[in-house]
Short mmCIF file of C-alpha atoms in Angstrom, two decimals:
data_model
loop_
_atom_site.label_atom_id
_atom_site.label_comp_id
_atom_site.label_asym_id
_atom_site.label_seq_id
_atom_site.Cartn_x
_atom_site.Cartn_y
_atom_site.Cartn_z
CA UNK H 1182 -15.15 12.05 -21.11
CA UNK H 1183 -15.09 8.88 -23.34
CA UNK H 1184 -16.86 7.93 -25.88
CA UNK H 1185 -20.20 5.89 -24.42
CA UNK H 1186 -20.64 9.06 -22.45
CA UNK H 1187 -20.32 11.34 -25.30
CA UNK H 1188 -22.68 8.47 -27.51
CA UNK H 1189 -24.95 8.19 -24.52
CA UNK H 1190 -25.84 11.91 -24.05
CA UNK H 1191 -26.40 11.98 -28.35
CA UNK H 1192 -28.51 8.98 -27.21
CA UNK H 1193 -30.55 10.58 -25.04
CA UNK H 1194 -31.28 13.52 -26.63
CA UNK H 1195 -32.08 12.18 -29.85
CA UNK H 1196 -34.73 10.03 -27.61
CA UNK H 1197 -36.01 13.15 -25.92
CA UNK H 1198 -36.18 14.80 -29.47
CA UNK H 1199 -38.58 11.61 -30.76
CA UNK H 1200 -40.67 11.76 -27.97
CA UNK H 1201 -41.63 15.22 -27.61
CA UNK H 1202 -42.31 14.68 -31.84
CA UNK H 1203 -44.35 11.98 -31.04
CA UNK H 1204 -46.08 13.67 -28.59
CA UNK H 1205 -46.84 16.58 -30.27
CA UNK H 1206 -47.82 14.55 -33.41
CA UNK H 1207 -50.15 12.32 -31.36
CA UNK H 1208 -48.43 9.00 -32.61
CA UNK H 1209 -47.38 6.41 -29.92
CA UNK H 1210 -44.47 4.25 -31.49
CA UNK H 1211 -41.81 7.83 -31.80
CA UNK H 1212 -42.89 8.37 -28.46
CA UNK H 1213 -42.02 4.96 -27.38
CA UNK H 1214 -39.38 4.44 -29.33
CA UNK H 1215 -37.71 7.94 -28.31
CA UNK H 1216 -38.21 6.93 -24.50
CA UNK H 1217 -36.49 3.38 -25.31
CA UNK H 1218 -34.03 5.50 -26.54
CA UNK H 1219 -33.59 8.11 -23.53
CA UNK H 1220 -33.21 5.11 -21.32
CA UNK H 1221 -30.46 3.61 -23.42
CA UNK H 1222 -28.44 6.62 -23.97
CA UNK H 1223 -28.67 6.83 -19.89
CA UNK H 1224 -27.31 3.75 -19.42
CA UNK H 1225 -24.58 3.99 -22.08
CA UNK H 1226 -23.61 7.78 -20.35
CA UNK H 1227 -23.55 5.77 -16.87
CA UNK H 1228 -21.98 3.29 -18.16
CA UNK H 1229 -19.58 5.95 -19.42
CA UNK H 1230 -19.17 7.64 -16.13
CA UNK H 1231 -18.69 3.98 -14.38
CA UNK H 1232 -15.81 3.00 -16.42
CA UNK H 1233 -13.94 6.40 -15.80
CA UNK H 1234 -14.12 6.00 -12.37
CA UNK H 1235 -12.54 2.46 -12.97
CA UNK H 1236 -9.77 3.84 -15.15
CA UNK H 1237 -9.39 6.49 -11.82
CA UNK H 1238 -9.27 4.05 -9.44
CA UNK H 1239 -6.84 1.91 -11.22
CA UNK H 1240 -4.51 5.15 -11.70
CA UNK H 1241 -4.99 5.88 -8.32
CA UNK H 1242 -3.95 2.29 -6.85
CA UNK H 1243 -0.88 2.42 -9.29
CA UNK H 1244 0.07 5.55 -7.84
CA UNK H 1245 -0.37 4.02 -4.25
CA UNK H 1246 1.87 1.23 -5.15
CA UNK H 1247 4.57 2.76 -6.23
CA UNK H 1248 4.39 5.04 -3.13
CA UNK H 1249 4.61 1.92 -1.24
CA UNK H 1250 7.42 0.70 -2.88
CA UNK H 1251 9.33 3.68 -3.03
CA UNK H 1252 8.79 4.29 0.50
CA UNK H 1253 9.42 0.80 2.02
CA UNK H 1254 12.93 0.95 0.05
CA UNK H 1255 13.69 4.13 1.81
CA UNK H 1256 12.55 2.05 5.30
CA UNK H 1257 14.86 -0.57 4.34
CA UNK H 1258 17.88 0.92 3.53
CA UNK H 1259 16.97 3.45 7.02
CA UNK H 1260 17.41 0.24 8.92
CA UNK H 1261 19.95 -1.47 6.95
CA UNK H 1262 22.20 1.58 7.74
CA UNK H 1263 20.59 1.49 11.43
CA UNK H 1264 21.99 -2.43 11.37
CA UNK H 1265 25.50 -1.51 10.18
CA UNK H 1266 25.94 1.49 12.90
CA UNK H 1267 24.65 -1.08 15.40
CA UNK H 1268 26.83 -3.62 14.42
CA UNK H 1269 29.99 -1.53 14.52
CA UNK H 1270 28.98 -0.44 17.99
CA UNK H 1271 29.13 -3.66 19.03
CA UNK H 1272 32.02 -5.03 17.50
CA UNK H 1273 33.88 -1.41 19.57
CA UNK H 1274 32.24 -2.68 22.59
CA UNK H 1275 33.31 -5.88 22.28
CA UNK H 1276 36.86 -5.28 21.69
CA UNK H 1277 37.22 -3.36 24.28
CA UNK H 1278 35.63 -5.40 27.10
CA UNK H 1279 38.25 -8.26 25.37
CA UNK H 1280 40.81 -5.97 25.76
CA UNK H 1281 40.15 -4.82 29.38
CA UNK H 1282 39.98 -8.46 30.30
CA UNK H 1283 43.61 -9.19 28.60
CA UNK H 1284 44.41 -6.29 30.94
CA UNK H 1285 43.42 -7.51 33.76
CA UNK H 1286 43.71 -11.94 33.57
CA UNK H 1287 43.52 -12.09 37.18
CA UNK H 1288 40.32 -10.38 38.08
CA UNK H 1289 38.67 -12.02 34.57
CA UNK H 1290 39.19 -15.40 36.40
CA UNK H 1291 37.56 -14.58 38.95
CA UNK H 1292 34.81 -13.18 37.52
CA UNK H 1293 34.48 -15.72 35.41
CA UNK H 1294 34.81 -18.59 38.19
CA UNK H 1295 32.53 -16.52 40.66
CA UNK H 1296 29.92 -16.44 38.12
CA UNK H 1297 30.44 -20.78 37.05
CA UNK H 1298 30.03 -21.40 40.95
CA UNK H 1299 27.01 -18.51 41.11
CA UNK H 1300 25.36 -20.42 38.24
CA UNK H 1301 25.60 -23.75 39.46
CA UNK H 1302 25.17 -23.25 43.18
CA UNK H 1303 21.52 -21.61 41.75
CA UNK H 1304 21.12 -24.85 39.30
CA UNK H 1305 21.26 -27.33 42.02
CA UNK H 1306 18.23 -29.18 43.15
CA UNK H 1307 18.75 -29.11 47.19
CA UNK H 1308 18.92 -25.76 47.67
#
C-alpha cells in the first residue's frame, strides 16, 4: 500500500462521515461537500492501486530481462562450445582424408581427374 491509497481511503471516509452529518442535520453543502470528497478519496485510492500495479509490472519486466539475458548467455556459450566440438571434428576429418590421399597418390589422381572430366563433360553445351 502507498500513500495515495492510504490518503484516499482517509479521503473517503472522512467524505462518507460529512455526508451522513449532513444528512442527518438536513444541511446540503456537508452533504455535498462530503460526496465531493468520497469521490476524490476514490480516485486518489485508484490512483493508488494504478501506480502499484505499474511499480509491479516494471519489477516484473526487470525480472524478465534479466531472465533473458541470463538465459541467452547460457544459449551462446551452448553453441559456442557446440562450434568448437564441430570444428575439431572437422579439422580430424580433414586430416585424415589428406592423409589417406598422401597414402594412396595414385588413386587421388584419378579421382581427382575422373571427377575434372565428369564436371566438364556435364558443363558442356552440346551434350
Amino acid at each position: 500500500m502507498n500513500r495515495d491509497q492510504i490518503e484516499g481511503g482517509i479521503r473517503n471516509i472522512r467524505g462518507r462521515g460529512r455526508s451522513a452529518i449532513g444528512a442527518v442535520t438536513g444541511r446540503v453543502r456537508p452533504q455535498a461537500e462530503g460526496a465531493f470528497d468520497q469521490a476524490a478519496g476514490a480516485v486518489q485510492y485508484a490512483y493508488g492501486r494504478a501506480r502499484d500495479a505499474a511499480d509491479d509490472l516494471q519489477r516484473d519486466g526487470a525480472h524478465l530481462v534479466d531472465e533473458a539475458r541470463h538465459r541467452g548467455r547460457a544459449i551462446a556459450g551452448d553453441l559456442q562450445e557446440r562450434g568448437r566440438t564441430y570444428q575439431g571434428e572437422a579439422v580430424r576429418r580433414g586430416r585424415v582424408v589428406a592423409a589417406r590421399a598422401e597414402e594412396n597418390k595414385g588413386t587421388t589422381l584419378l579421382l581427382v581427374a575422373l571427377a575434372a572430366f565428369s564436371a566438364g563433360w556435364l558443363m558442356r553445351r552440346g551434350r
